[in-house]
XYZ file of C-alpha atoms in Angstrom:
581
model
C 9.366 7.824 40.578
C 10.121 10.867 39.669
C 7.017 11.059 36.921
C 4.905 10.335 40.188
C 6.348 12.710 41.766
C 5.981 15.325 39.172
C 2.481 14.422 39.537
C 1.528 15.135 43.158
C 3.476 18.196 42.543
C 1.488 19.212 40.167
C -2.178 20.856 40.583
C -5.252 18.329 41.752
C -7.094 18.527 38.506
C -4.029 18.049 36.170
C -3.327 14.919 38.456
C -7.039 13.467 37.898
C -6.780 14.337 34.472
C -4.109 12.560 33.862
C -3.967 9.362 36.420
C -6.469 7.552 34.264
C -4.524 6.877 31.003
C -1.536 6.090 33.075
C -3.021 3.825 35.110
C -4.593 2.238 32.674
C -1.325 1.777 30.243
C 0.894 0.351 33.303
C -2.067 -2.141 33.794
C -2.091 -3.491 29.819
C 1.086 -5.003 29.584
C 0.675 -6.995 26.093
C -2.532 -4.746 24.319
C -4.370 -6.430 21.293
C -3.359 -4.322 18.172
C -6.242 -4.418 14.861
C -4.701 -2.767 12.255
C -6.903 -1.670 9.352
C -5.251 -0.824 6.165
C -7.635 0.503 2.813
C -6.090 -0.116 -0.803
C -6.067 3.269 -2.656
C -8.093 5.469 -0.454
C -7.644 9.191 -0.706
C -7.525 11.502 2.400
C -10.397 13.007 1.086
C -13.060 10.538 0.860
C -13.582 10.092 4.759
C -15.870 12.371 6.419
C -13.566 12.877 9.364
C -10.901 14.757 7.193
C -13.897 16.662 5.336
C -15.847 14.310 3.377
C -19.886 15.368 3.469
C -21.099 13.410 0.742
C -19.500 9.524 1.195
C -20.892 8.257 4.632
C -17.889 6.594 6.844
C -19.769 6.859 10.517
C -17.408 4.157 11.927
C -14.214 5.343 10.285
C -15.217 8.701 11.708
C -16.499 7.284 15.347
C -12.758 6.466 15.441
C -11.467 9.524 15.242
C -14.067 10.869 17.755
C -12.902 8.023 20.380
C -9.643 8.525 19.756
C -6.467 10.576 17.990
C -6.652 11.883 14.589
C -3.351 12.532 12.819
C -3.785 15.267 9.849
C 0.163 14.638 8.333
C 0.268 11.300 8.350
C 2.460 10.306 5.124
C 3.022 7.014 3.519
C 6.784 5.950 2.866
C 6.114 5.506 -0.754
C 2.681 5.999 -3.117
C 2.630 2.951 -4.731
C 1.391 -0.435 -3.050
C 3.871 -2.812 -2.642
C 6.699 -0.377 -1.495
C 4.420 1.822 0.701
C 3.412 -1.765 2.304
C 6.739 -2.991 2.721
C 7.858 0.195 4.358
C 4.852 -0.413 6.427
C 5.751 -3.964 7.693
C 9.366 -3.095 8.240
C 9.643 0.277 9.810
C 12.285 1.435 6.685
C 12.477 3.183 3.948
C 11.672 0.658 1.109
C 14.690 1.646 -0.964
C 16.567 -0.119 2.147
C 15.132 -3.131 1.620
C 15.087 -3.497 -2.198
C 11.686 -3.072 -2.915
C 11.127 0.158 -4.808
C 12.022 0.221 -8.369
C 14.847 1.114 -10.751
C 12.698 0.826 -13.763
C 9.112 1.612 -14.703
C 7.552 -1.674 -13.009
C 7.291 -0.198 -9.309
C 5.041 -3.247 -7.782
C 4.849 -7.268 -7.927
C 3.661 -7.851 -11.125
C 3.119 -11.331 -10.449
C 2.362 -14.170 -8.149
C 4.655 -15.909 -10.052
C 7.581 -13.336 -10.043
C 10.535 -14.111 -7.716
C 10.945 -10.614 -6.006
C 9.280 -9.669 -3.024
C 9.908 -8.985 0.496
C 13.212 -10.413 1.361
C 13.462 -12.929 4.103
C 16.134 -11.219 6.222
C 13.635 -8.403 6.410
C 12.257 -8.195 10.303
C 8.725 -7.027 9.811
C 6.678 -5.958 13.511
C 4.418 -9.139 13.319
C 7.806 -11.592 13.497
C 8.888 -9.489 16.535
C 4.883 -9.999 17.921
C 5.213 -13.663 17.346
C 8.211 -13.747 19.376
C 6.697 -12.100 22.339
C 4.331 -14.632 22.414
C 1.561 -12.823 19.942
C -0.805 -14.304 17.928
C -0.377 -12.611 14.523
C -2.794 -12.798 11.637
C -3.042 -11.166 7.950
C -6.477 -11.205 6.369
C -6.606 -9.800 2.917
C -4.325 -8.367 0.713
C -0.453 -9.466 0.723
C 1.147 -7.691 -2.845
C 5.010 -8.563 -1.037
C 5.702 -11.765 -3.416
C 5.160 -15.403 -2.813
C 8.185 -17.530 -3.799
C 11.479 -17.452 -4.998
C 13.399 -20.708 -6.497
C 10.542 -23.035 -6.688
C 6.210 -22.938 -6.715
C 6.498 -24.177 -2.769
C 9.213 -22.240 -1.179
C 7.003 -19.437 -0.463
C 10.131 -17.327 0.605
C 8.070 -14.273 0.868
C 4.970 -15.663 1.808
C 3.479 -14.088 5.089
C 4.004 -17.318 7.168
C 7.586 -16.568 6.798
C 7.317 -13.008 8.066
C 5.527 -13.228 11.373
C 2.241 -14.092 10.860
C 0.874 -17.721 12.391
C -1.968 -17.043 9.663
C -2.834 -15.640 6.647
C -6.226 -15.898 4.502
C -6.507 -13.719 1.388
C -4.586 -12.155 -1.520
C -0.959 -13.207 -2.237
C -0.914 -10.783 -5.056
C -3.547 -7.547 -5.407
C -7.112 -6.857 -6.199
C -6.912 -5.825 -10.261
C -9.760 -5.225 -13.303
C -8.495 -8.845 -14.302
C -9.860 -10.019 -11.081
C -13.153 -9.358 -12.636
C -14.589 -10.838 -15.652
C -17.177 -8.197 -16.755
C -14.407 -5.241 -16.566
C -11.870 -3.914 -18.821
C -8.153 -5.872 -18.047
C -5.921 -3.257 -16.183
C -2.685 -4.941 -15.315
C -0.035 -3.763 -17.771
C -2.478 -2.631 -20.287
C -0.381 -0.387 -22.440
C 2.186 -3.375 -22.792
C -0.541 -5.855 -23.618
C -2.252 -3.406 -26.684
C 1.726 -3.421 -28.137
C 2.203 -6.909 -27.679
C -1.393 -7.980 -29.513
C -0.400 -5.492 -32.397
C 2.854 -6.996 -32.470
C 1.189 -10.451 -32.923
C -1.075 -8.994 -35.599
C 1.295 -7.529 -37.615
C 3.554 -10.897 -37.456
C 0.679 -12.558 -38.419
C 0.005 -10.895 -41.198
C 3.184 -10.957 -42.849
C 2.857 -14.707 -42.078
C -0.434 -15.185 -43.937
C 0.551 -12.640 -46.743
C 3.753 -14.602 -47.526
C 1.967 -18.034 -47.484
C -0.559 -16.498 -50.254
C 1.720 -14.729 -52.238
C 3.155 -18.015 -52.207
C 0.283 -20.184 -53.514
C -0.683 -17.634 -56.068
C 2.943 -16.807 -57.271
C 3.215 -13.531 -56.538
C 6.012 -14.426 -53.679
C 9.129 -17.028 -54.550
C 9.466 -17.661 -50.975
C 10.415 -21.328 -50.020
C 8.475 -23.257 -47.926
C 11.388 -23.804 -44.885
C 11.166 -20.212 -44.819
C 7.282 -19.486 -44.413
C 7.341 -22.573 -41.790
C 9.871 -20.965 -39.674
C 8.179 -17.534 -39.691
C 4.766 -19.390 -38.831
C 6.597 -20.954 -36.009
C 8.061 -17.966 -35.051
C 4.587 -16.314 -35.338
C 2.665 -18.864 -33.099
C 5.734 -19.070 -30.736
C 5.842 -15.360 -30.120
C 2.108 -15.162 -29.441
C 2.126 -18.461 -26.751
C 5.269 -16.455 -25.168
C 3.235 -13.771 -24.156
C -0.482 -15.347 -24.184
C 0.438 -17.781 -21.767
C 0.698 -14.954 -18.992
C -1.130 -12.156 -19.835
C -4.020 -14.433 -21.370
C -4.506 -15.938 -18.243
C -4.315 -13.063 -15.426
C -7.278 -14.014 -14.074
C -5.671 -17.442 -13.247
C -2.578 -16.733 -12.062
C -2.890 -13.058 -10.529
C -6.567 -13.553 -9.046
C -6.107 -16.101 -6.452
C -6.820 -16.927 -2.288
C -4.721 -18.491 -0.702
C -5.795 -19.880 3.340
C -1.878 -19.925 4.689
C -0.061 -21.789 2.077
C -2.924 -23.754 0.312
C -4.758 -22.418 -2.194
C -8.670 -22.010 -2.104
C -9.505 -20.271 -5.139
C -8.164 -20.097 -8.290
C -9.588 -17.806 -9.963
C -11.101 -16.468 -7.144
C -14.807 -16.218 -6.920
C -15.141 -12.178 -6.309
C -19.082 -12.401 -5.117
C -18.016 -13.878 -2.004
C -14.756 -12.455 -1.687
C -15.860 -9.565 0.521
C -18.348 -11.940 3.170
C -14.973 -14.181 3.448
C -12.752 -11.628 4.455
C -14.986 -10.120 7.174
C -15.679 -13.863 8.365
C -12.523 -14.554 8.833
C -11.315 -11.000 10.752
C -14.076 -11.723 13.010
C -13.526 -15.143 13.391
C -9.814 -14.658 14.014
C -10.639 -12.074 16.977
C -12.959 -14.606 18.636
C -10.664 -17.492 18.143
C -7.626 -14.962 19.934
C -9.676 -13.242 22.694
C -8.241 -15.229 25.208
C -4.797 -13.831 24.526
C -2.720 -10.898 23.093
C -3.327 -10.814 19.524
C -2.210 -8.701 16.469
C -4.816 -8.549 13.208
C -3.668 -7.023 10.521
C -7.040 -6.425 7.943
C -5.513 -5.430 5.170
C -8.443 -4.649 2.914
C -8.782 -5.042 -0.647
C -11.230 -1.734 -0.611
C -10.813 0.461 -2.475
C -8.888 -0.707 -5.495
C -10.126 -1.014 -8.427
C -12.500 -3.406 -9.756
C -14.037 -1.938 -6.376
C -15.762 -5.594 -5.633
C -18.906 -4.114 -4.012
C -21.786 -6.747 -2.419
C -25.421 -6.256 -3.644
C -26.264 -4.095 -0.360
C -24.378 -1.502 -1.109
C -24.349 -0.650 -4.913
C -26.286 2.464 -5.771
C -26.655 3.434 -2.141
C -23.854 6.468 -2.717
C -23.848 9.500 -4.188
C -20.536 8.890 -5.864
C -21.370 6.128 -7.915
C -19.463 2.701 -7.453
C -16.021 4.020 -6.020
C -18.550 5.839 -3.289
C -20.106 2.634 -2.935
C -17.150 0.894 -2.143
C -15.914 3.110 0.466
C -19.398 2.996 2.291
C -19.129 -1.046 2.741
C -15.633 -0.667 3.906
C -17.065 1.893 6.623
C -19.347 -0.915 7.353
C -17.114 -3.462 7.219
C -14.770 -1.251 9.793
C -17.763 -0.989 12.055
C -18.258 -4.896 12.020
C -14.650 -5.351 12.937
C -15.780 -2.562 16.127
C -18.394 -4.760 17.141
C -16.821 -7.901 17.030
C -14.019 -6.152 19.604
C -16.780 -5.091 21.458
C -18.980 -8.307 21.775
C -15.320 -10.223 22.731
C -15.287 -7.648 25.552
C -11.894 -5.947 24.351
C -12.247 -2.637 23.688
C -10.620 -1.156 26.314
C -7.412 -3.835 25.767
C -7.059 -3.015 22.151
C -5.286 -0.449 20.142
C -7.151 -0.056 16.687
C -5.229 1.877 13.810
C -6.926 3.004 10.711
C -5.137 4.064 7.438
C -4.600 3.778 3.813
C -1.767 2.907 2.180
C -1.223 5.471 0.070
C -3.440 8.317 -1.567
C -6.099 8.114 -4.535
C -6.015 7.115 -7.849
C -6.750 10.222 -9.643
C -6.133 8.592 -13.259
C -8.273 5.808 -12.691
C -11.071 6.178 -14.996
C -13.266 3.808 -17.335
C -14.911 6.350 -19.675
C -16.763 9.027 -17.589
C -16.993 6.932 -14.289
C -14.158 8.068 -11.949
C -13.352 4.761 -10.037
C -9.867 6.144 -7.986
C -10.543 8.546 -4.530
C -10.439 11.727 -4.088
C -7.308 13.302 -2.596
C -8.940 16.695 -0.934
C -7.061 19.591 -1.149
C -3.786 18.208 -1.724
C -2.149 18.053 -4.872
C -1.610 14.943 -6.794
C -2.247 11.456 -6.060
C -1.345 7.552 -6.605
C 1.955 6.747 -8.481
C 3.999 11.025 -7.671
C 6.254 10.472 -5.302
C 6.526 13.872 -4.261
C 3.340 15.652 -4.187
C 1.150 15.553 -1.348
C -2.168 14.315 -3.046
C -0.451 10.508 -3.244
C 1.649 10.570 0.293
C -0.796 12.221 2.762
C -3.078 9.846 4.182
C -5.991 9.490 7.101
C -4.344 7.810 10.085
C -6.558 7.690 13.292
C -5.715 5.561 16.527
C -8.060 4.653 19.360
C -7.647 2.753 22.646
C -9.872 3.991 25.010
C -8.727 4.956 28.421
C -5.287 5.725 27.194
C -5.275 7.880 24.346
C -7.421 10.793 25.061
C -10.653 11.151 22.828
C -11.344 13.160 20.505
C -7.474 14.599 19.776
C -6.040 15.549 16.497
C -2.196 16.182 15.888
C -0.836 17.877 13.136
C 2.895 16.884 13.579
C 4.697 14.707 10.887
C 4.278 11.040 11.222
C 4.955 8.266 9.160
C 2.938 4.655 8.170
C 6.481 3.416 9.118
C 6.028 4.642 13.201
C 3.695 2.003 13.536
C 6.656 -0.647 13.859
C 8.577 0.700 16.823
C 4.738 1.928 18.265
C 3.518 -1.705 18.379
C 6.750 -3.340 19.120
C 7.557 -1.250 22.293
C 3.673 -1.305 23.054
C 4.070 -5.619 22.873
C 7.121 -5.409 25.035
C 9.392 -6.357 22.294
C 12.769 -4.291 20.438
C 13.220 -2.798 17.004
C 16.448 -4.282 15.501
C 19.151 -2.799 16.123
C 21.362 -4.356 13.691
C 19.830 -1.903 10.705
C 18.559 1.310 10.298
C 14.872 1.931 11.767
C 13.136 5.216 9.601
C 9.772 4.600 12.106
C 9.731 6.325 15.490
C 7.955 5.333 18.418
C 4.036 7.380 18.326
C 2.795 6.568 21.666
C 4.354 9.975 23.545
C 2.702 11.643 21.066
C -0.502 10.345 20.888
C -0.427 10.287 24.276
C 0.356 13.811 24.613
C 3.368 13.744 26.414
C 5.477 14.874 23.626
C 4.714 18.037 21.592
C 6.075 17.496 18.523
C 6.986 14.337 16.277
C 10.450 12.696 16.496
C 10.214 12.920 12.568
C 12.628 16.215 11.191
C 13.296 15.022 8.152
C 10.452 12.851 5.892
C 11.897 11.416 2.657
C 9.593 10.904 -0.608
C 11.098 8.679 -3.023
C 9.535 7.498 -6.698
C 10.807 4.169 -6.996
C 14.524 4.529 -6.122
C 14.324 8.400 -7.223
C 14.239 10.751 -4.749
C 11.942 13.492 -5.742
C 10.858 15.391 -2.435
C 12.140 16.145 1.161
C 9.892 17.692 4.022
C 11.773 19.115 7.439
C 9.397 20.030 10.116
C 11.219 22.933 11.733
C 10.226 22.385 15.252
C 10.646 25.727 16.813
C 8.681 27.526 14.183
C 6.045 24.780 13.689
C 6.954 25.405 9.668
C 6.815 22.224 7.623
C 9.029 23.066 4.415
C 8.774 20.748 1.350
C 11.257 20.872 -1.556
C 10.245 19.319 -4.531
C 13.299 18.000 -6.700
C 11.604 16.012 -9.391
C 7.919 16.533 -10.177
C 5.952 14.798 -13.123
C 4.374 16.238 -15.893
C 1.096 15.978 -16.200
C -0.833 15.299 -19.298
C -2.876 16.337 -21.077
C -0.702 19.980 -19.923
C -3.093 21.497 -17.298
C -4.461 18.479 -15.866
C -3.674 17.504 -12.201
C -2.717 14.008 -12.883
C -0.968 11.801 -15.811
C -4.058 10.674 -17.079
C -2.496 9.957 -20.627
C -0.194 7.621 -19.258
C -2.196 6.078 -16.253
C 0.380 6.652 -13.741
C 2.712 9.477 -13.290
C 6.714 7.963 -14.390
C 9.522 8.640 -11.899
C 12.015 9.322 -14.435
C 12.881 10.494 -18.314
C 10.680 12.150 -20.483
C 8.205 12.403 -18.198
C 9.534 14.581 -15.162
C 10.924 17.891 -14.683
C 13.694 18.602 -12.776
C 14.120 21.512 -10.338
C 17.288 23.232 -9.764
C 16.807 25.088 -7.511
C 14.123 23.012 -5.903
C 10.366 24.245 -5.884
C 9.784 24.962 -2.139
C 6.404 25.686 -0.238
C 5.679 25.603 3.281
C 2.893 23.085 4.023
C 1.727 24.421 7.084
C 0.654 27.722 5.213
C -0.199 26.240 1.897
C -0.946 22.725 2.182
C -1.873 22.368 -1.576
C 1.500 23.275 -2.614
C -0.159 25.801 -5.149
C 2.309 28.550 -4.488
C 6.127 27.887 -5.044
C 8.571 30.192 -2.928
C 11.477 31.436 -4.386
C 14.569 33.733 -3.074
C 12.347 37.133 -3.834
C 9.273 36.031 -1.740
C 10.739 33.940 1.103
C 13.996 35.276 2.972
C 14.251 32.222 4.603
C 14.838 30.126 0.934
C 18.437 29.848 0.790
C 18.704 28.613 4.303
C 16.036 26.010 4.021
C 17.401 25.115 0.616
C 20.966 24.535 2.300
C 19.390 22.891 5.468
C 17.498 20.432 3.294
C 20.579 19.569 1.100
C 22.681 18.599 4.402
C 20.089 16.548 5.466
C 19.897 14.693 2.110
C 23.528 13.842 2.045
C 23.189 12.367 5.513
C 20.431 9.961 4.576
C 22.108 8.524 1.597
C 25.249 7.947 3.481
C 22.617 5.453 5.233
C 21.755 3.716 2.497
C 23.331 0.715 1.570
C 23.524 -1.747 -1.784
C 20.834 -4.489 -1.178
C 19.352 -6.700 -4.143
C 16.662 -5.212 -6.834
C 13.480 -7.067 -5.518
C 11.564 -5.367 -8.325
C 14.170 -5.568 -11.159
C 12.752 -7.272 -14.571
C 14.588 -10.373 -13.789
C 12.102 -10.368 -10.587
C 9.356 -8.727 -11.808
C 8.389 -11.068 -15.199
C 6.593 -14.117 -15.120
C 8.109 -17.373 -14.268
C 6.154 -20.495 -15.048
C 7.870 -22.850 -12.098
C 7.056 -20.159 -9.944
C 3.426 -20.314 -10.386
C 1.016 -21.223 -7.241
C -1.504 -23.726 -8.750
C -4.359 -25.766 -7.412
C -3.738 -29.046 -9.218
C -1.319 -29.524 -12.117
C -0.066 -26.824 -14.077
C -0.660 -25.345 -16.271
C -3.909 -26.920 -15.109
C -4.717 -24.796 -12.321
C -8.232 -24.502 -11.269
C -9.904 -25.246 -7.570
C -12.707 -23.284 -5.556
C -12.480 -25.103 -2.235
C -14.745 -22.842 -0.224
C -17.759 -23.248 -2.726
C -17.010 -27.077 -1.973
C -17.256 -26.348 1.943
């Protein structure tokens, strides 16, 4: 009532401008939600964020018809922890989904780690509010805990009524013609060790046969058995990655093992449009978790060779076309004005992903660093676009710090639900900011983790508009002078591959978004004040953390045969039910 009174007292033109969107919001009690999340897409890969060589007309149309966020921040620079934060509205360290070691993501469908059952996703709350909830595409939050059919981490246990896609993630191992990607360096070491053990065994046998070496046959037999068992122990997992990890599921049923990559894109698009059509008479949540633009960059023939940026550009342009197909399906169903659409990427582009002279990872524009780097802006700043005609003002650009974790409270509140009160929530409701009724983001501090290690903190000084960022740990780029960890493939979070800074490196992002010129007490009068303020925020933040089981510990990450999803009788796991249909 007080708000309406204020409108009547305002100038007539101001009241007329505000009346339409507020009337729309009050008349839509439960809007539909379509959440579009790209994989490894750099902020510099999208036209509306400055790219003029990769064509993304449909994503650009979303920005033109909606709200574009310029400081949209992922909670982690890698898939598994970032998506855990997106689904739960909490930093991944709170759910145990950040790593204490170098295994920073879910590595196997047959691992026992994953999004804990006691975490409440936004899908679960919307399900309780009467929504039909669907996840199409990538999951990468684990599958089983104790047996291959308990599905304790499965999407259907986390609030989704329907799931079609990869329980794991897309990797180059899924494409038989591509160079294996998964744990590449470790596999080389295992193969080399196997060759060395085999060479020693063969040398000993030949020496015994020629009489040059006096070795008992029992010792040779034990050595041969050890060589064989060592080989089997690792080849049984790494030798069949395509069968163990590259599978497609519909709900709990495996439909392809291994996946047939030539038709994956068309199936994911078909399933997404079908979900919209099946549920257009009731409120729904569709989470379309793209496999684009993660390697091996599955791209249909229609788009191959069409972009100016080789296969990566082709792949991004195909994803944009898929976005357009989903938008057309929404329009065809008459749902455009009752559907909130969101587009983002789970983190920044992968700078180090190359094969020879081919660049297979994304571009992060003017921002330093990329995927895997806990603090640098290029690993965390991502596209963020919302469209809701009649409710959100079209063509709006918001330069305030926001987070992927903010999706949680935003959709929950719009659906009429309540965020959990029994745990710390890190996301903030974005609707007031998106609609222009709030001038500033509710985030004062955002914390940038690399695994469980805090690498950087940003402080939004709202009274001045300054955005300070302090780096306490940064990766050491290799080779020296490069802008990424090309010698390693992914930058580390700790150990000899990082530098600790005391005092921290300080940047003012509104003046230096590329983080090119660190400030000091000599060049910035507020340096000590800012560092103290951020230091106190870190202390307060750490007091809110509590010990939880580590989901990415070595014991949870390793391949366990008894947890392996299998279409058939293990270890003979193979099926193609899509082909049969």
